[in-house]
Amino acid sequence: MSQAAVLGGMREVVDDLAVTAASSGLAGSLRRPPVEPVDDPAWRALVDELVAQRLTGLLHDAVLTGCWPATSAQQAHLGDVHVRVLGTGLMIERALLGLSDAMTAAGVDLRVLKGLASARLDYPRPGLRSFGDIDLLVRAEQIDDAEAVLERRGAHRRAQPARPGFARRFGKSFTYVLPDGFEADVHRTFVMGPLGLTVDPGDLWGRAQSFEIGDRTLQTVSPEVRLLHAAYAVALTTSSRNLRAHRDLAQLVLGGQYHHERLVAMAQSWQAGAVLATAVGQVWHTLGLADVLALTVWAEEYQAPDRELRLAGLYRRAGVPYASLALHSLPVLPGTREKAAFATSLAMPSREFLRQRGQSLPAYLWRGTRRALRGSR
Amino acid sequence: MAETSRTRLRRASRVLWLTAGDTVVALAPTAAEPAVIRGPGAELWETFAEAIPCEEAVRRLSAAYGLAADDIRDDVETAVDALLRQGLLEVAP
C-alpha cells in the first residue's frame, strides 16, 4: 500500500476517534471508545487533533475515569499536553480580564463569546473546553471606541477593513493581536454575509448571562443567542469539521438553559430556522446522540421556507467566496442608503486595504466580480 | 517561614487556576507563566481553599496521607513558602 494510502487511512481513523472523543461524557451518545489502546502514531495524531479542536479535556477526563483505554505512556503524554493547554487558557483568561477592565473603564459594553464563556457556563468543569483566543461582542456604535482601547493597550489590527467604518456597519468581526501574542476577535455579528446582517442586535444585547472567572464576574449573551451562535458555527461551514462547535451545541441543548419557544422565534426572525434545524440534526448525527428533546423533534420536523434554505445554502457551497456572500447581502440590507454604502465600500476599498492585499483597484474589482459570479451559479 | 504559626494563609485572590486529575495549573496575576502543582502539592492547594494556618494544613495532610505531622511538616512548609513566593498564596487579613 502506498504511503499516501496508509496516511489517508490513518487520517480517517483519527478523524473518527476525534469525533468519538468529542462525544465523550455525553450519556446519550452511542459512539464508543476503542476497546484497547490505539497505536502510538494514531494516539499522537488524535491528541494533536484534539488540541486544534480545543477538546483535550474531554479525552483527558475519559482516560482518567477509565472510559478510554490508554497505555501509561499515552496517559502521561496526554497529561503533559493538557496541562500546557490549561496553562495557555489561564493566560488567555487573564488577558481577557485586563481587556474587560479597560473596555469597561472606557464605557464600552462587552459580551464574552464562544469558548471563554462556554467553558465556564455549559460544561461540567471549565477545563473540559479550552480555547485559543478571545471573542468579544461589541455594539456596532462602540466599535471605534473598542478599537481605540485595543490600540492603547498596544494591540495591532490583523487586517485593514475595506473602508473605514465598514466593520461598524457591515462587518462580522475583526481581529487584533495583543502584545502577548493572543488574538482578540471583536464581533459585531456572528457570520459575514446575509445571515450576519439578519441577526437582530436587540437580541444580541437583550438578556445577558453572567459567569465567573476567578473572583470576577463577566457577561455573555443569553443561552438562546449562544445556542444560535454555535448553530451558525456548525451549519455554515464547509471547512474541516468544527468539533468544538458541535460539542458546544450539544452541551447547550442538553443543558436546557434556553427557552425553546424563544429560541425558535429568534432563529426564525433571523431567517436562520434552517440553520438551527440543520445544526441540531448534524450534531445529533455526528456525535451519535440518542436523546430526544423538544428541540430535536422540532429540528426533524421543521419545514424551512425557501428563503431560509437559500440563505443557508449560500454558505454551504464549498469555497464560497466572500464576493458572492457580499452580493447576496444587498437584498437583506434595509434601505437604499445602506445598500449604496455597502456596495461603495466593497467597490471602492481604501488604499490601505489594497496595499495590504498587494492589489490594484482594477485587479481587486475584476477578481471580486469573477468570484461573485462563480459563487452565484 | 517568616510568618508566625498563627498566620492564616489562603489562595491569593486574583489567582486563576484549573484542575486536571491530580494536577493544578495556577496563574498568579503578574506571573510570566502558569505554575503546575502535582500530587501532594495539589492536595495542599485544596487545603488553602479557606484561610488556615500552615500548621492546620500540616494536620490535614497528615490525616489524608496517614503520616505523622512531624514527618511532613518541613516538606509542607517548603511547599507553602514556594507558593507564597510565586504569589499563589497570600496572608489572609
XYZ file of C-alpha atoms in Angstrom:
470
model
C 0.000 0.000 0.000
C 1.360 3.460 -0.818
C 2.376 5.827 1.948
C -0.382 8.190 0.859
C -2.940 5.418 1.212
C -1.587 4.484 4.637
C -1.638 8.105 5.789
C -5.078 8.607 4.314
C -6.317 5.526 6.148
C -4.847 6.748 9.436
C -6.395 10.165 8.877
C -9.818 8.565 8.648
C -9.198 6.536 11.797
C -8.005 9.601 13.709
C -10.936 11.700 12.497
C -13.322 9.034 13.720
C -11.543 8.799 17.059
C -11.675 12.597 17.398
C -15.439 12.575 16.884
C -15.779 9.853 19.498
C -13.651 11.906 21.896
C -15.832 14.936 21.170
C -18.868 12.937 22.280
C -17.129 11.580 25.372
C -19.059 12.073 28.594
C -22.406 12.546 26.863
C -24.574 9.816 28.336
C -26.850 9.700 25.313
C -24.085 9.142 22.755
C -23.981 5.775 21.040
C -20.363 6.243 19.997
C -17.921 4.023 21.837
C -14.203 4.452 22.512
C -11.810 1.777 21.233
C -11.670 -1.377 23.349
C -7.890 -1.246 23.643
C -5.241 1.476 23.341
C -4.629 2.675 19.792
C -1.069 2.607 18.478
C 1.226 5.476 19.363
C 1.222 7.276 15.989
C -2.596 7.302 15.967
C -2.643 8.415 19.620
C -0.338 11.360 18.939
C -2.328 12.341 15.866
C -5.537 12.142 17.904
C -4.129 14.319 20.685
C -2.859 16.844 18.109
C -6.309 16.951 16.522
C -7.998 17.498 19.882
C -5.570 20.327 20.698
C -6.629 22.002 17.457
C -10.277 21.333 18.300
C -9.837 22.668 21.871
C -11.184 19.419 23.340
C -8.203 17.724 25.036
C -10.047 17.980 28.337
C -12.690 15.515 27.200
C -10.152 12.836 26.287
C -8.135 13.522 29.442
C -11.236 13.067 31.561
C -12.221 9.899 29.718
C -8.773 8.368 30.237
C -8.635 9.297 33.943
C -12.058 7.799 34.595
C -11.151 4.585 32.787
C -13.611 5.170 29.952
C -10.925 5.370 27.279
C -8.050 2.847 27.195
C -4.547 4.258 27.008
C -1.073 2.998 27.855
C 0.702 4.719 30.753
C 2.999 6.472 28.272
C -0.005 7.723 26.323
C -1.674 8.875 29.518
C 1.465 10.754 30.542
C 1.749 12.334 27.081
C -1.869 13.473 27.173
C -1.446 14.773 30.727
C 1.519 16.921 29.706
C -0.254 18.260 26.629
C -3.460 19.022 28.508
C -1.619 20.818 31.311
C 0.028 23.060 28.699
C -3.368 23.692 27.113
C -4.831 24.650 30.505
C -1.906 26.967 31.180
C -2.454 28.764 27.896
C -6.143 29.020 28.720
C -5.388 30.710 32.025
C -3.122 33.221 30.275
C -5.920 33.986 27.825
C -8.414 34.388 30.674
C -6.051 36.794 32.403
C -5.710 38.781 29.169
C -9.499 38.849 28.878
C -9.881 40.229 32.399
C -7.412 43.024 31.668
C -9.139 43.846 28.392
C -12.561 43.745 30.019
C -11.420 46.204 32.703
C -10.064 48.570 30.055
C -13.199 48.359 27.932
C -15.429 48.941 30.959
C -13.354 51.932 32.049
C -13.804 53.377 28.541
C -17.570 52.828 28.696
C -17.571 50.057 26.063
C -20.223 47.380 26.618
C -18.966 43.837 26.221
C -20.268 40.339 25.943
C -17.794 37.446 26.007
C -18.469 34.882 23.290
C -17.655 31.270 22.425
C -15.138 29.133 24.309
C -14.292 31.542 27.138
C -17.946 31.687 28.142
C -18.939 28.139 27.149
C -16.181 26.563 29.213
C -17.433 28.266 32.382
C -21.179 28.021 31.742
C -22.004 24.978 29.660
C -19.509 22.256 30.581
C -19.452 20.260 33.849
C -15.950 21.675 34.568
C -14.160 24.566 32.847
C -11.024 22.542 31.987
C -13.000 20.287 29.655
C -13.237 23.002 26.985
C -10.205 25.015 26.028
C -9.810 27.991 23.711
C -7.165 29.729 21.697
C -8.265 33.340 21.591
C -10.651 35.934 22.995
C -14.024 36.508 21.327
C -15.938 39.610 22.293
C -19.222 41.104 21.154
C -19.254 44.884 20.942
C -22.094 47.208 19.939
C -21.743 48.491 16.372
C -21.764 52.108 17.541
C -18.945 51.382 20.001
C -16.605 49.535 17.660
C -14.417 52.609 17.160
C -14.147 53.021 20.942
C -13.259 49.332 21.324
C -10.536 49.666 18.688
C -9.147 52.702 20.494
C -8.925 50.707 23.736
C -7.136 47.860 21.978
C -4.665 50.203 20.316
C -3.946 51.994 23.599
C -3.060 48.577 25.021
C -0.525 48.037 22.261
C -2.619 45.690 20.110
C -2.469 45.884 16.330
C -5.144 45.011 13.813
C -4.501 41.891 11.765
C -6.086 43.184 8.540
C -7.324 46.515 7.257
C -11.070 46.976 6.661
C -12.338 47.577 3.114
C -13.138 51.124 4.136
C -13.053 52.980 7.446
C -16.280 52.218 9.261
C -17.008 49.024 7.327
C -16.708 46.808 10.398
C -19.052 49.061 12.343
C -21.792 48.983 9.709
C -21.495 45.698 7.855
C -18.659 43.562 9.158
C -18.792 40.363 11.125
C -15.666 40.835 13.186
C -12.105 41.999 13.120
C -9.027 40.633 14.807
C -6.475 42.381 16.948
C -3.217 40.823 18.056
C -2.447 41.668 21.680
C 1.124 42.415 22.808
C 1.408 38.972 24.421
C 0.545 37.335 21.091
C -3.017 36.312 21.867
C -5.742 37.350 19.493
C -8.904 39.227 20.320
C -11.745 38.827 17.804
C -14.155 41.710 18.187
C -17.550 40.760 16.787
C -20.387 42.905 15.600
C -22.363 39.846 14.473
C -21.859 36.112 14.028
C -21.082 35.475 10.384
C -20.199 37.507 7.337
C -22.718 37.970 4.548
C -26.525 37.983 4.650
C -27.062 35.742 7.678
C -24.851 38.038 9.721
C -26.893 41.045 8.666
C -30.226 39.438 9.602
C -29.120 38.959 13.211
C -31.111 41.346 15.394
C -28.775 43.435 17.575
C -31.644 43.759 20.028
C -31.418 40.013 20.621
C -27.631 40.104 20.993
C -27.816 42.871 23.580
C -31.043 41.843 25.280
C -30.837 39.297 28.070
C -27.303 38.641 29.270
C -25.912 35.792 31.325
C -23.198 36.201 33.961
C -20.300 33.907 34.647
C -17.208 33.970 36.862
C -13.542 33.805 36.049
C -11.678 33.763 39.358
C -13.335 36.355 41.570
C -14.562 38.428 38.600
C -17.985 38.465 37.001
C -18.307 38.827 33.244
C -21.262 38.901 30.875
C -22.091 36.814 27.859
C -25.162 36.691 25.624
C -28.314 34.768 26.513
C -28.424 30.963 26.217
C -30.641 31.269 23.128
C -28.135 33.542 21.388
C -25.217 31.301 22.391
C -27.049 28.298 21.025
C -27.708 30.062 17.724
C -24.094 31.179 17.548
C -22.984 27.564 17.950
C -25.529 26.529 15.317
C -24.039 29.027 12.874
C -20.572 27.588 13.513
C -21.831 24.046 12.901
C -24.078 24.606 9.923
C -22.496 27.418 7.961
C -19.093 25.994 7.163
C -17.691 23.608 4.638
C -14.215 23.658 6.178
C -12.910 20.813 8.318
C -15.457 19.870 10.885
C -15.667 22.198 13.868
C -15.962 19.604 16.618
C -15.860 22.108 19.433
C -18.889 23.896 17.986
C -20.626 20.505 17.757
C -19.898 19.784 21.393
C -20.802 23.339 22.459
C -24.185 22.989 20.761
C -24.768 19.591 22.355
C -23.887 20.972 25.800
C -26.233 23.932 25.309
C -29.137 21.820 24.080
C -28.730 19.103 26.712
C -28.064 21.655 29.452
C -31.547 23.045 28.877
C -30.838 26.624 29.986
C -32.575 28.023 26.917
C -36.263 28.724 26.411
C -37.473 26.612 23.459
C -40.159 28.938 22.070
C -37.913 31.973 22.477
C -35.091 30.199 20.665
C -37.213 29.082 17.728
C -38.822 32.519 17.376
C -35.390 34.154 17.453
C -33.993 31.792 14.823
C -36.916 32.441 12.512
C -36.704 36.192 12.989
C -33.055 35.969 11.943
C -34.145 33.925 8.893
C -31.994 31.163 10.382
C -34.562 28.483 11.216
C -32.974 26.229 8.602
C -29.552 26.889 10.140
C -30.758 25.864 13.598
C -32.586 22.765 12.376
C -29.638 21.672 10.231
C -27.148 22.242 13.049
C -29.122 20.284 15.638
C -29.605 17.393 13.222
C -25.954 17.439 12.235
C -24.699 17.498 15.829
C -27.020 14.715 16.904
C -25.941 12.585 13.938
C -22.214 13.295 14.209
C -21.965 12.770 17.958
C -24.283 9.747 17.826
C -26.760 11.213 20.303
C -29.959 9.336 21.074
C -31.532 11.958 23.360
C -34.993 13.061 22.270
C -35.888 16.613 23.248
C -38.424 19.184 22.104
C -35.687 20.858 20.055
C -34.563 17.677 18.306
C -38.146 16.880 17.394
C -38.647 20.417 16.125
C -35.434 20.198 14.076
C -36.547 16.970 12.450
C -39.998 18.290 11.562
C -39.127 21.862 10.630
C -40.208 22.846 7.137
C -37.926 25.753 6.346
C -39.192 28.470 3.991
C -37.378 28.646 0.662
C -35.704 31.911 1.637
C -34.109 30.337 4.730
C -32.927 27.369 2.691
C -31.433 29.668 0.044
C -29.578 31.759 2.610
C -28.204 28.742 4.459
C -27.320 27.067 1.175
C -25.138 30.032 0.165
C -22.671 29.231 2.901
C -22.534 25.505 2.443
C -21.159 25.605 -1.072
C -17.541 24.565 -0.990
C -15.189 27.520 -1.274
C -17.963 30.109 -1.367
C -16.167 33.388 -1.962
C -16.795 36.459 0.143
C -17.718 38.346 -3.007
C -20.666 36.007 -3.538
C -21.845 36.455 0.047
C -21.461 40.194 -0.384
C -23.644 40.124 -3.477
C -26.356 38.275 -1.570
C -26.085 40.688 1.344
C -27.573 43.549 -0.658
C -31.196 42.287 -0.573
C -31.208 41.962 3.229
C -29.828 45.418 3.913
C -32.526 47.893 4.907
C -32.999 50.888 2.633
C -31.267 52.288 -0.404
C -28.716 54.266 1.592
C -27.402 51.178 3.406
C -27.250 49.196 0.173
C -25.373 52.009 -1.559
C -22.922 52.395 1.329
C -22.255 48.658 1.380
C -21.710 48.465 -2.369
C -19.454 51.526 -2.317
C -17.342 50.080 0.491
C -16.697 46.951 -1.472
C -16.339 48.609 -4.865
C -14.101 51.416 -3.591
C -11.883 49.978 -0.884
C -9.298 52.106 0.868
C -5.699 52.344 -0.354
C -4.525 50.712 2.874
C -6.773 47.728 2.244
C -5.498 47.287 -1.320
C -1.894 47.800 -0.273
C -2.157 45.084 2.355
C -3.550 42.683 -0.235
C -0.988 43.695 -2.860
C -3.692 44.529 -5.397
C -4.570 47.425 -7.651
C -8.181 48.602 -7.717
C -8.883 47.161 -11.198
C -7.404 43.778 -10.192
C -9.404 43.760 -6.956
C -12.639 44.581 -8.780
C -12.018 42.006 -11.522
C -11.237 39.288 -9.010
C -14.215 40.137 -6.840
C -16.646 40.185 -9.753
C -15.376 36.889 -11.079
C -15.687 35.261 -7.664
C -19.141 36.718 -7.077
C -20.394 35.377 -10.389
C -18.788 31.981 -9.822
C -20.312 31.712 -6.372
C -23.743 32.627 -7.644
C -24.009 29.732 -10.102
C 8.906 30.589 57.213
C 8.712 34.261 58.229
C 5.017 34.194 59.261
C 4.014 33.269 62.799
C 2.438 29.896 63.397
C -0.974 31.557 63.732
C -0.792 33.454 60.473
C -3.615 32.340 58.227
C -2.855 31.757 54.577
C -5.192 31.318 51.630
C -5.165 31.142 47.842
C -4.287 34.611 46.536
C -7.401 36.457 45.488
C -6.599 37.108 41.839
C -5.085 33.729 41.069
C -6.713 31.830 38.211
C -6.499 28.063 38.395
C -7.867 24.845 36.949
C -7.509 21.184 37.848
C -6.849 18.169 35.659
C -6.909 14.976 37.677
C -4.346 15.314 40.464
C -2.690 18.347 38.857
C -3.423 22.004 39.479
C -2.436 24.667 36.952
C -2.394 28.099 38.583
C -1.579 31.569 37.274
C -0.706 34.411 39.639
C -1.750 37.910 38.490
C 1.722 39.021 37.418
C 3.406 35.675 36.741
C 5.089 35.251 33.373
C 3.740 31.737 33.071
C 1.473 29.320 34.935
C 2.658 27.092 37.760
C 1.952 23.371 37.659
C 1.303 21.757 41.036
C 1.143 17.974 41.144
C 0.308 15.252 43.628
C 0.594 16.263 47.317
C 1.092 19.884 46.219
C -2.326 19.770 44.610
C -3.775 18.434 47.876
C -2.044 21.296 49.686
C -3.668 23.740 47.257
C -7.058 22.264 48.136
C -6.497 22.829 51.869
C -5.973 26.559 51.301
C -9.409 26.993 49.726
C -10.150 28.657 53.054
C -7.793 30.750 55.189
C -5.958 28.460 57.608
C -2.628 28.496 59.432
C 0.149 26.409 57.920
C 0.032 24.048 60.897
C -3.607 23.253 60.100
C -2.563 22.357 56.541
C 0.078 20.027 58.034
C -2.547 18.436 60.240
C -4.993 17.907 57.362
C -2.397 16.429 55.032
C -1.026 14.121 57.725
C -4.564 12.811 58.236
C -5.157 12.453 54.481
C -1.922 10.518 53.876
C -1.802 8.667 57.193
C 1.604 10.128 58.042
C 2.858 11.722 61.240
C 2.698 15.515 61.204
C 6.348 15.751 62.259
C 7.338 13.687 59.224
C 5.732 16.032 56.714
C 5.983 19.457 58.382
C 9.260 20.509 56.735
C 8.066 19.489 53.260
C 4.741 21.275 53.723
C 6.430 24.448 54.926
C 8.823 24.344 51.975
C 5.913 23.938 49.561
C 3.960 26.749 51.250
C 6.997 29.048 51.015
C 7.247 28.285 47.302
C 3.554 29.037 46.754
C 3.904 32.303 48.680
C 6.948 33.324 46.640
C 5.066 32.629 43.410
C 2.189 34.804 44.537
C -0.213 31.869 44.592
C -0.863 32.054 48.331
C -1.323 35.189 50.393
C -1.669 36.113 54.028
C -5.349 36.390 54.899
C -6.476 39.563 56.653
